[in-house]
């Protein structure tokens, strides 16, 4: 969707990002780069700090360290709404849909940050999202709360796309979904990448994530334990060890 | 009781019920968006009516000075915040809203001979004075406590009510006012005599309710407010500012409150402290709707109006006792039908 | 003794008050005393118990009108009408409480708001109560032949009662039942799983606050010798709450400070403001309102904590409490190793169309550590809730020690010997570490409200605190016993929860992510602790994400995915099980 922009230019850069809950450091100096048009995945076991990382990037949690978008620093007083305005869009782990509203209203609210652009532009995006998720078009009048788990995830992603994100952050899109649906979700993620949007994908489902990603980071107890091109990571035995315990190799 | 009395009481009850319904809707809105139980709603009713009365008497209503003063305080606070963040660009907009709007209204009052204006213009002017107080009060009293528990917000709400009521006495004195009816006279309809003002009240209330319905159902801003009420995190992630939603809901509530006051003041003499009981009756309606459901809240409010009107006929001195005791069976019913499950973090 | 010095000084000043105060001062102090009684009830209700009431003035009115009517119309003795007033007020409180206390937080204050208004209008419109004019000719109180006619003579009675209430409240809070009251703020789920009957506790607290208010009303009637509805109107109910909040709503002395401050301030404002601003205004409520908003924004805890800080200085170490010697509490008979404690069969839990748990079966034996693992959202916490009585399974059977417990109240399950910790730590941050732990032993004590208020349960209390201390020593937190629990690191707070669970003398321990947030050495210490508990015959079921921790500790492992059990076996088997690897690393081709 922003294919005109130059590839390989760093879009989002994270340096020494740290988050503490009380005395516990949930994130201890994470470094990460997302380039234009790239799909980067952050994998790691439960409690490694993946969701914390995304919350901090969105400004939902106070964090130390440096985050720059397009070379522009996102300081602490740039709040969530302002980050959304700059094109940082998060699809949260819990989806956070507006349960008693229709699918279409949920989608339209996704473009709230673009309300200055006028209705026609937003309607165009709505048509694009419906093309990508025909299921949502079928259910446009249905209340979001009555959707199945997979449809909810699609709606959450569709709603995020309505904002025309520059950085799309997906937090565990496969969480709680049946294998068949997970496959569908990852197919869509791969398709989104082709449209040129830069994606930061946080996943527990390491194999599937590494399969679609260009580059990967393995987060373990609040720091980046491993990183590399996703094909290399997928072959690395240490990845399995971080999930199942018992450091082998 | 003959038919005539029945119709009279019914008309009375519906008229009051329509007002309570407007208030109940505003209360549900404010609670849903901000979790504030909006006790000061009644003061907006009184301010609306008494501001209109002052304008009609050719006086400058003191409420405009309150708006100017609160606007100035908000400007100072928010400008300091903006300067610290080096966000110069925010300043002009901030000044326009917090200083510009109240001063412009003040200038209008000063420049126009309000007493000679047509009634609709006087009403508009009164609303323009009172409605901005809503967001200003939200900014000063509630925004700093946006993440506080409901109970703390409730106590602040009660404190705000007391402050505004005390100011009401200073602004308008202890005497009551009644404003002229929108149109005098009545309509004979078979055995019933319908007062034009009652028709106005019910009609305007219906129009406002429909307008609200359209606002929430059709506009992006209205949907954004509902979204904030349903899921704050979700709304923030769409770029909907919780603060803005709070101010907006207070604006709508203040507007509805003031409008209710303007509607009701031709049929009831209003004093600086009359709003409180009127607002609380809207509350009983809102509680019938569990502070969640708009239609049930509106119906509940109409029920309160009818109950009040009939009890004033049968046991006039116990009217208030009966209306406010109604809340007990309502709460009982709610406690039997809802199973309160503690929310997980 | 130095600890009691400020109190002694305060009492001495009070007692000598009439000697050096002008008459006006005595009158003012009388009112402060009356208000303080009501505010004290609010401290218990709002500050400690977390419930808010705007309707206390109505309870004051009930006390006042009961005595006013019965002593004038029926010439009953005031001492008898005090008791009758308590009974009437108590009856109203029970009725109102039964209706509102089960609802979520804000319905209670709204209910009290409405009921405060309706009672005010009732007082004003009942002819027997004199309508808005009220009742006059109320006889003075008398003690034998001594008539307490003047304000000065009532002064001592009023303050004696205030001090008695303070003493009783303090005693109550510093006891087993007091911990139960304070546990209300930690949430119903936590309190109930410690065995606290939260509905009952809320009711009792509401009742005590109402009775304190009624007592104040009774004294008021005999001080004024006439009553009318005005002092019992809603605005007075609001003012009582202001007093408590300004003084410090969580502190017993805060009630007196708040009552004093607001009363004096009101007096002063009523004198001063009309001179400055003209006479037709009710300026003090503007000031009070603003003061209240300011306090809640800037100093939500009120004035008393600031006073304490001033006297103790910042960062003064909390005094270590010296525990009296006490016998250990009785213990449950130990279970034989291998005896099945918990047996869950085919447990299914549906939420609407979503199946959170499907045919989950597992059993835990005495002397065994069973780990329950699985990816996020696999339904582990839901399953924990089914076992511990927080939730009820849609179908399936859960038996604990041979008895069916599915759908039982968590209180009953706790009593049977199952104890748990929480994934999101649930403790009372302002209470000391030791008291938090002692809450776990709630069901091992029996002392009631009256016994606590009169300090008749000190022996049992000493045993409970000793037990808590022992549990703390076991988990290695004894050094922190007298610190507020909120000052501990998150990992230590989790350990505290384990100590609290141990304090209940359980035979089965449910631990939800006990190692999260712990450092390496702390994890090792925890593993040692759990092993030694296992050696004593405890059964342990734990949910944990740290695989190194789990694999080194558990005897058996059960793996969940999508609400179902996908594997069960020894740790080594689990680590190589293809289905498990699939679940954890993802299996999308």
Short mmCIF file of N, CA, C and O in Angstrom, two decimals, chain C residues 383-469:
data_model
loop_
_atom_site.label_atom_id
_atom_site.label_comp_id
_atom_site.label_asym_id
_atom_site.label_seq_id
_atom_site.Cartn_x
_atom_site.Cartn_y
_atom_site.Cartn_z
N UNK C 383 -9.16 -23.93 33.71
CA UNK C 383 -9.22 -25.20 34.39
C UNK C 383 -8.95 -25.02 35.89
O UNK C 383 -9.62 -25.60 36.74
N UNK C 384 -7.98 -24.18 36.21
CA UNK C 384 -7.69 -23.86 37.62
C UNK C 384 -8.95 -23.33 38.31
O UNK C 384 -9.24 -23.68 39.44
N UNK C 385 -9.66 -22.47 37.61
CA UNK C 385 -10.87 -21.89 38.20
C UNK C 385 -11.94 -22.94 38.44
O UNK C 385 -12.70 -22.84 39.40
N UNK C 386 -12.02 -23.95 37.55
CA UNK C 386 -13.01 -25.00 37.76
C UNK C 386 -12.68 -25.78 39.03
O UNK C 386 -13.56 -26.11 39.82
N UNK C 387 -11.39 -26.08 39.20
CA UNK C 387 -10.98 -26.89 40.34
C UNK C 387 -11.19 -26.15 41.65
O UNK C 387 -11.65 -26.70 42.63
N UNK C 388 -10.87 -24.84 41.64
CA UNK C 388 -10.85 -24.13 42.92
C UNK C 388 -12.18 -23.48 43.24
O UNK C 388 -12.29 -22.76 44.21
N UNK C 389 -13.21 -23.74 42.44
CA UNK C 389 -14.55 -23.27 42.81
C UNK C 389 -14.83 -21.84 42.41
O UNK C 389 -15.86 -21.30 42.78
N UNK C 390 -13.92 -21.21 41.66
CA UNK C 390 -14.19 -19.86 41.19
C UNK C 390 -15.25 -19.91 40.08
O UNK C 390 -16.05 -19.01 39.91
N UNK C 391 -15.25 -21.02 39.35
CA UNK C 391 -16.16 -21.18 38.23
C UNK C 391 -16.77 -22.59 38.31
O UNK C 391 -16.27 -23.45 39.04
N UNK C 392 -17.84 -22.81 37.58
CA UNK C 392 -18.51 -24.10 37.61
C UNK C 392 -18.41 -24.77 36.24
O UNK C 392 -18.76 -24.14 35.24
N UNK C 393 -17.95 -26.00 36.17
CA UNK C 393 -17.84 -26.67 34.87
C UNK C 393 -19.21 -26.90 34.24
O UNK C 393 -20.20 -27.06 34.95
N UNK C 394 -19.24 -26.87 32.91
CA UNK C 394 -20.48 -27.16 32.20
C UNK C 394 -20.84 -28.64 32.37
O UNK C 394 -21.99 -29.00 32.56
N UNK C 395 -19.82 -29.49 32.29
CA UNK C 395 -20.06 -30.89 32.59
C UNK C 395 -18.77 -31.49 33.11
O UNK C 395 -17.71 -30.89 33.02
N UNK C 396 -18.88 -32.70 33.65
CA UNK C 396 -17.70 -33.35 34.20
C UNK C 396 -17.76 -33.39 35.71
O UNK C 396 -18.65 -32.78 36.32
N UNK C 397 -16.81 -34.12 36.27
CA UNK C 397 -16.79 -34.31 37.71
C UNK C 397 -15.45 -33.92 38.27
O UNK C 397 -14.42 -34.24 37.69
N UNK C 398 -15.46 -33.25 39.42
CA UNK C 398 -14.21 -32.98 40.12
C UNK C 398 -14.38 -33.47 41.53
O UNK C 398 -15.35 -33.08 42.21
N UNK C 399 -13.53 -34.37 41.98
CA UNK C 399 -13.62 -34.71 43.39
C UNK C 399 -12.32 -34.43 44.09
O UNK C 399 -11.23 -34.55 43.51
N UNK C 400 -12.47 -33.99 45.32
CA UNK C 400 -11.32 -33.63 46.14
C UNK C 400 -11.46 -34.42 47.44
O UNK C 400 -12.49 -34.33 48.12
N UNK C 401 -10.46 -35.23 47.75
CA UNK C 401 -10.49 -36.11 48.92
C UNK C 401 -11.76 -36.95 48.90
O UNK C 401 -12.41 -37.15 49.92
N UNK C 402 -12.12 -37.41 47.72
CA UNK C 402 -13.26 -38.31 47.60
C UNK C 402 -14.61 -37.63 47.56
O UNK C 402 -15.63 -38.29 47.40
N UNK C 403 -14.66 -36.30 47.70
CA UNK C 403 -15.96 -35.63 47.66
C UNK C 403 -16.10 -34.78 46.42
O UNK C 403 -15.15 -34.12 46.02
N UNK C 404 -17.30 -34.75 45.87
CA UNK C 404 -17.56 -33.92 44.69
C UNK C 404 -17.44 -32.46 45.05
O UNK C 404 -18.05 -32.00 46.02
N UNK C 405 -16.65 -31.71 44.30
CA UNK C 405 -16.52 -30.29 44.59
C UNK C 405 -16.81 -29.42 43.37
O UNK C 405 -16.70 -28.20 43.44
N UNK C 406 -17.17 -30.04 42.23
CA UNK C 406 -17.44 -29.18 41.07
C UNK C 406 -18.65 -28.30 41.37
O UNK C 406 -19.70 -28.80 41.82
N UNK C 407 -18.51 -27.04 41.17
CA UNK C 407 -19.61 -26.11 41.44
C UNK C 407 -19.72 -25.70 42.90
O UNK C 407 -20.56 -24.88 43.24
N UNK C 408 -18.88 -26.28 43.77
CA UNK C 408 -18.94 -25.87 45.18
C UNK C 408 -18.35 -24.47 45.33
O UNK C 408 -17.59 -24.01 44.48
N UNK C 409 -18.71 -23.78 46.41
CA UNK C 409 -18.13 -22.46 46.65
C UNK C 409 -16.65 -22.61 46.97
O UNK C 409 -16.25 -23.58 47.62
N UNK C 410 -15.85 -21.62 46.53
CA UNK C 410 -14.42 -21.75 46.76
C UNK C 410 -14.10 -21.78 48.25
O UNK C 410 -13.10 -22.35 48.67
N UNK C 411 -14.97 -21.16 49.05
CA UNK C 411 -14.79 -21.17 50.49
C UNK C 411 -14.79 -22.60 51.03
O UNK C 411 -14.00 -22.97 51.87
N UNK C 412 -15.73 -23.39 50.51
CA UNK C 412 -15.86 -24.76 51.01
C UNK C 412 -14.66 -25.59 50.58
O UNK C 412 -14.13 -26.40 51.35
N UNK C 413 -14.22 -25.36 49.35
CA UNK C 413 -13.07 -26.11 48.85
C UNK C 413 -11.83 -25.77 49.66
O UNK C 413 -11.03 -26.62 50.00
N UNK C 414 -11.70 -24.47 49.99
CA UNK C 414 -10.56 -24.05 50.80
C UNK C 414 -10.60 -24.74 52.15
O UNK C 414 -9.59 -25.22 52.67
N UNK C 415 -11.78 -24.83 52.73
CA UNK C 415 -11.92 -25.45 54.04
C UNK C 415 -11.52 -26.93 53.98
O UNK C 415 -10.95 -27.47 54.93
N UNK C 416 -11.80 -27.56 52.83
CA UNK C 416 -11.48 -28.97 52.71
C UNK C 416 -9.97 -29.22 52.60
O UNK C 416 -9.51 -30.35 52.77
N UNK C 417 -9.21 -28.15 52.30
CA UNK C 417 -7.76 -28.34 52.30
C UNK C 417 -7.08 -28.08 50.96
O UNK C 417 -5.97 -28.54 50.73
N UNK C 418 -7.74 -27.32 50.09
CA UNK C 418 -7.09 -26.95 48.84
C UNK C 418 -6.77 -25.46 48.92
O UNK C 418 -7.61 -24.65 49.25
N UNK C 419 -5.54 -25.12 48.59
CA UNK C 419 -5.11 -23.73 48.74
C UNK C 419 -4.46 -23.28 47.45
O UNK C 419 -3.79 -24.08 46.80
N UNK C 420 -4.64 -22.02 47.09
CA UNK C 420 -4.11 -21.62 45.79
C UNK C 420 -3.39 -20.28 45.80
O UNK C 420 -3.53 -19.48 46.72
N UNK C 421 -2.62 -20.05 44.73
CA UNK C 421 -2.07 -18.72 44.47
C UNK C 421 -2.67 -18.25 43.14
O UNK C 421 -3.32 -19.01 42.45
N UNK C 422 -2.42 -16.98 42.81
CA UNK C 422 -3.06 -16.42 41.63
C UNK C 422 -2.04 -16.00 40.58
O UNK C 422 -0.93 -15.58 40.92
N UNK C 423 -2.45 -16.10 39.34
CA UNK C 423 -1.57 -15.71 38.25
C UNK C 423 -1.23 -14.22 38.34
O UNK C 423 -0.08 -13.82 38.22
N UNK C 424 -2.28 -13.39 38.53
CA UNK C 424 -2.04 -11.98 38.81
C UNK C 424 -2.10 -11.85 40.32
O UNK C 424 -3.14 -12.09 40.91
N UNK C 425 -0.97 -11.48 40.91
CA UNK C 425 -0.87 -11.47 42.37
C UNK C 425 -2.04 -10.73 42.99
O UNK C 425 -2.40 -9.64 42.56
N UNK C 426 -2.67 -11.36 43.97
CA UNK C 426 -3.78 -10.71 44.67
C UNK C 426 -3.48 -10.67 46.14
O UNK C 426 -3.77 -11.61 46.87
N UNK C 427 -2.87 -9.56 46.55
CA UNK C 427 -2.69 -9.40 47.98
C UNK C 427 -3.01 -7.97 48.35
O UNK C 427 -3.42 -7.18 47.50
N UNK C 428 -2.88 -7.67 49.65
CA UNK C 428 -3.30 -6.35 50.12
C UNK C 428 -2.06 -5.52 50.33
O UNK C 428 -1.35 -5.70 51.33
N UNK C 429 -1.74 -4.63 49.39
CA UNK C 429 -0.43 -3.98 49.37
C UNK C 429 -0.13 -3.15 50.61
O UNK C 429 1.03 -3.02 50.97
N UNK C 430 -1.13 -2.61 51.28
CA UNK C 430 -0.82 -1.76 52.43
C UNK C 430 -0.72 -2.55 53.73
O UNK C 430 -0.23 -2.06 54.73
N UNK C 431 -1.21 -3.78 53.70
CA UNK C 431 -1.13 -4.61 54.90
C UNK C 431 0.27 -5.20 54.99
O UNK C 431 0.94 -5.38 53.97
N UNK C 432 0.75 -5.51 56.20
CA UNK C 432 2.10 -6.06 56.30
C UNK C 432 2.13 -7.45 55.68
O UNK C 432 1.10 -8.10 55.51
N UNK C 433 3.35 -7.86 55.36
CA UNK C 433 3.56 -9.17 54.79
C UNK C 433 2.99 -10.25 55.71
O UNK C 433 2.27 -11.15 55.28
N UNK C 434 3.25 -10.11 57.02
CA UNK C 434 2.80 -11.14 57.95
C UNK C 434 1.28 -11.21 57.99
O UNK C 434 0.69 -12.30 57.99
N UNK C 435 0.63 -10.04 58.02
CA UNK C 435 -0.84 -10.06 58.07
C UNK C 435 -1.44 -10.67 56.81
O UNK C 435 -2.44 -11.37 56.86
N UNK C 436 -0.81 -10.37 55.67
CA UNK C 436 -1.27 -10.98 54.43
C UNK C 436 -1.21 -12.50 54.52
O UNK C 436 -2.13 -13.19 54.10
N UNK C 437 -0.12 -12.97 55.09
CA UNK C 437 0.04 -14.41 55.20
C UNK C 437 -0.98 -14.98 56.21
O UNK C 437 -1.58 -16.02 55.98
N UNK C 438 -1.19 -14.24 57.30
CA UNK C 438 -2.11 -14.71 58.33
C UNK C 438 -3.53 -14.84 57.77
O UNK C 438 -4.33 -15.65 58.26
N UNK C 439 -3.84 -14.04 56.76
CA UNK C 439 -5.16 -14.16 56.14
C UNK C 439 -5.38 -15.58 55.62
O UNK C 439 -6.50 -16.10 55.63
N UNK C 440 -4.28 -16.22 55.21
CA UNK C 440 -4.39 -17.60 54.72
C UNK C 440 -4.89 -18.54 55.79
O UNK C 440 -5.49 -19.57 55.50
N UNK C 441 -4.63 -18.20 57.06
CA UNK C 441 -5.04 -19.08 58.16
C UNK C 441 -6.43 -18.75 58.66
O UNK C 441 -6.83 -19.20 59.74
N UNK C 442 -7.17 -17.96 57.87
CA UNK C 442 -8.49 -17.50 58.33
C UNK C 442 -9.35 -18.63 58.86
O UNK C 442 -9.97 -18.53 59.91
N UNK C 443 -9.38 -19.73 58.13
CA UNK C 443 -10.29 -20.81 58.51
C UNK C 443 -9.79 -21.62 59.70
O UNK C 443 -10.50 -22.46 60.22
N UNK C 444 -8.55 -21.35 60.12
CA UNK C 444 -8.04 -22.10 61.27
C UNK C 444 -8.31 -21.37 62.58
O UNK C 444 -7.94 -21.82 63.65
N UNK C 445 -8.93 -20.20 62.50
CA UNK C 445 -9.31 -19.47 63.70
C UNK C 445 -10.82 -19.37 63.78
O UNK C 445 -11.53 -19.70 62.82
N UNK C 446 -11.31 -18.92 64.92
CA UNK C 446 -12.77 -18.88 65.09
C UNK C 446 -13.25 -17.57 65.69
O UNK C 446 -14.44 -17.34 65.77
N UNK C 447 -12.32 -16.72 66.14
CA UNK C 447 -12.70 -15.51 66.85
C UNK C 447 -13.65 -14.65 66.03
O UNK C 447 -13.42 -14.40 64.86
N UNK C 448 -14.75 -14.21 66.65
CA UNK C 448 -15.76 -13.43 65.94
C UNK C 448 -15.54 -11.94 66.13
O UNK C 448 -14.53 -11.51 66.69
N UNK C 449 -16.50 -11.16 65.65
CA UNK C 449 -16.39 -9.70 65.69
C UNK C 449 -16.34 -9.18 67.12
O UNK C 449 -15.52 -8.34 67.46
N UNK C 450 -17.25 -9.69 67.95
CA UNK C 450 -17.35 -9.18 69.31
C UNK C 450 -16.08 -9.52 70.08
O UNK C 450 -15.50 -8.68 70.77
N UNK C 451 -15.65 -10.78 69.93
CA UNK C 451 -14.43 -11.20 70.62
C UNK C 451 -13.26 -10.33 70.20
O UNK C 451 -12.45 -9.90 71.02
N UNK C 452 -13.19 -10.01 68.89
CA UNK C 452 -12.08 -9.20 68.40
C UNK C 452 -12.18 -7.79 68.96
O UNK C 452 -11.19 -7.21 69.40
N UNK C 453 -13.39 -7.22 68.96
CA UNK C 453 -13.56 -5.86 69.43
C UNK C 453 -13.18 -5.75 70.90
O UNK C 453 -12.63 -4.74 71.34
N UNK C 454 -13.42 -6.79 71.67
CA UNK C 454 -13.14 -6.75 73.10
C UNK C 454 -11.84 -7.45 73.47
O UNK C 454 -11.53 -7.63 74.64
N UNK C 455 -11.09 -7.87 72.44
CA UNK C 455 -9.79 -8.51 72.65
C UNK C 455 -9.89 -9.79 73.47
O UNK C 455 -9.07 -10.06 74.34
N UNK C 456 -10.89 -10.59 73.22
CA UNK C 456 -11.04 -11.83 73.95
C UNK C 456 -10.39 -12.99 73.20
O UNK C 456 -10.41 -14.11 73.66
N UNK C 457 -9.81 -12.69 72.01
CA UNK C 457 -9.28 -13.78 71.20
C UNK C 457 -7.77 -13.63 71.04
O UNK C 457 -7.21 -14.07 70.06
N UNK C 458 -7.13 -12.99 72.01
CA UNK C 458 -5.70 -12.70 71.83
C UNK C 458 -4.85 -13.96 71.74
O UNK C 458 -3.86 -14.00 71.02
N UNK C 459 -5.24 -14.98 72.49
CA UNK C 459 -4.46 -16.21 72.46
C UNK C 459 -4.48 -16.82 71.06
O UNK C 459 -3.46 -17.16 70.48
N UNK C 460 -5.69 -16.90 70.50
CA UNK C 460 -5.82 -17.46 69.16
C UNK C 460 -5.09 -16.59 68.14
O UNK C 460 -4.39 -17.09 67.25
N UNK C 461 -5.22 -15.27 68.30
CA UNK C 461 -4.57 -14.35 67.37
C UNK C 461 -3.05 -14.57 67.39
O UNK C 461 -2.40 -14.58 66.35
N UNK C 462 -2.50 -14.75 68.59
CA UNK C 462 -1.06 -14.98 68.70
C UNK C 462 -0.67 -16.24 67.96
O UNK C 462 0.36 -16.29 67.26
N UNK C 463 -1.51 -17.26 68.07
CA UNK C 463 -1.20 -18.51 67.38
C UNK C 463 -1.26 -18.33 65.86
O UNK C 463 -0.43 -18.87 65.13
N UNK C 464 -2.24 -17.55 65.41
CA UNK C 464 -2.36 -17.31 63.96
C UNK C 464 -1.13 -16.57 63.44
O UNK C 464 -0.58 -16.91 62.39
N UNK C 465 -0.70 -15.55 64.20
CA UNK C 465 0.44 -14.76 63.74
C UNK C 465 1.72 -15.58 63.77
O UNK C 465 2.58 -15.44 62.90
N UNK C 466 1.84 -16.41 64.78
CA UNK C 466 3.00 -17.32 64.85
C UNK C 466 3.03 -18.21 63.62
O UNK C 466 4.07 -18.45 63.03
N UNK C 467 1.87 -18.72 63.30
CA UNK C 467 1.77 -19.62 62.14
C UNK C 467 2.21 -18.89 60.87
O UNK C 467 2.95 -19.42 60.04
N UNK C 468 1.76 -17.63 60.77
CA UNK C 468 2.14 -16.83 59.61
C UNK C 468 3.65 -16.64 59.58
O UNK C 468 4.30 -16.74 58.53
N UNK C 469 4.21 -16.38 60.77
CA UNK C 469 5.66 -16.18 60.85
C UNK C 469 6.39 -17.44 60.40
O UNK C 469 7.35 -17.38 59.65
#
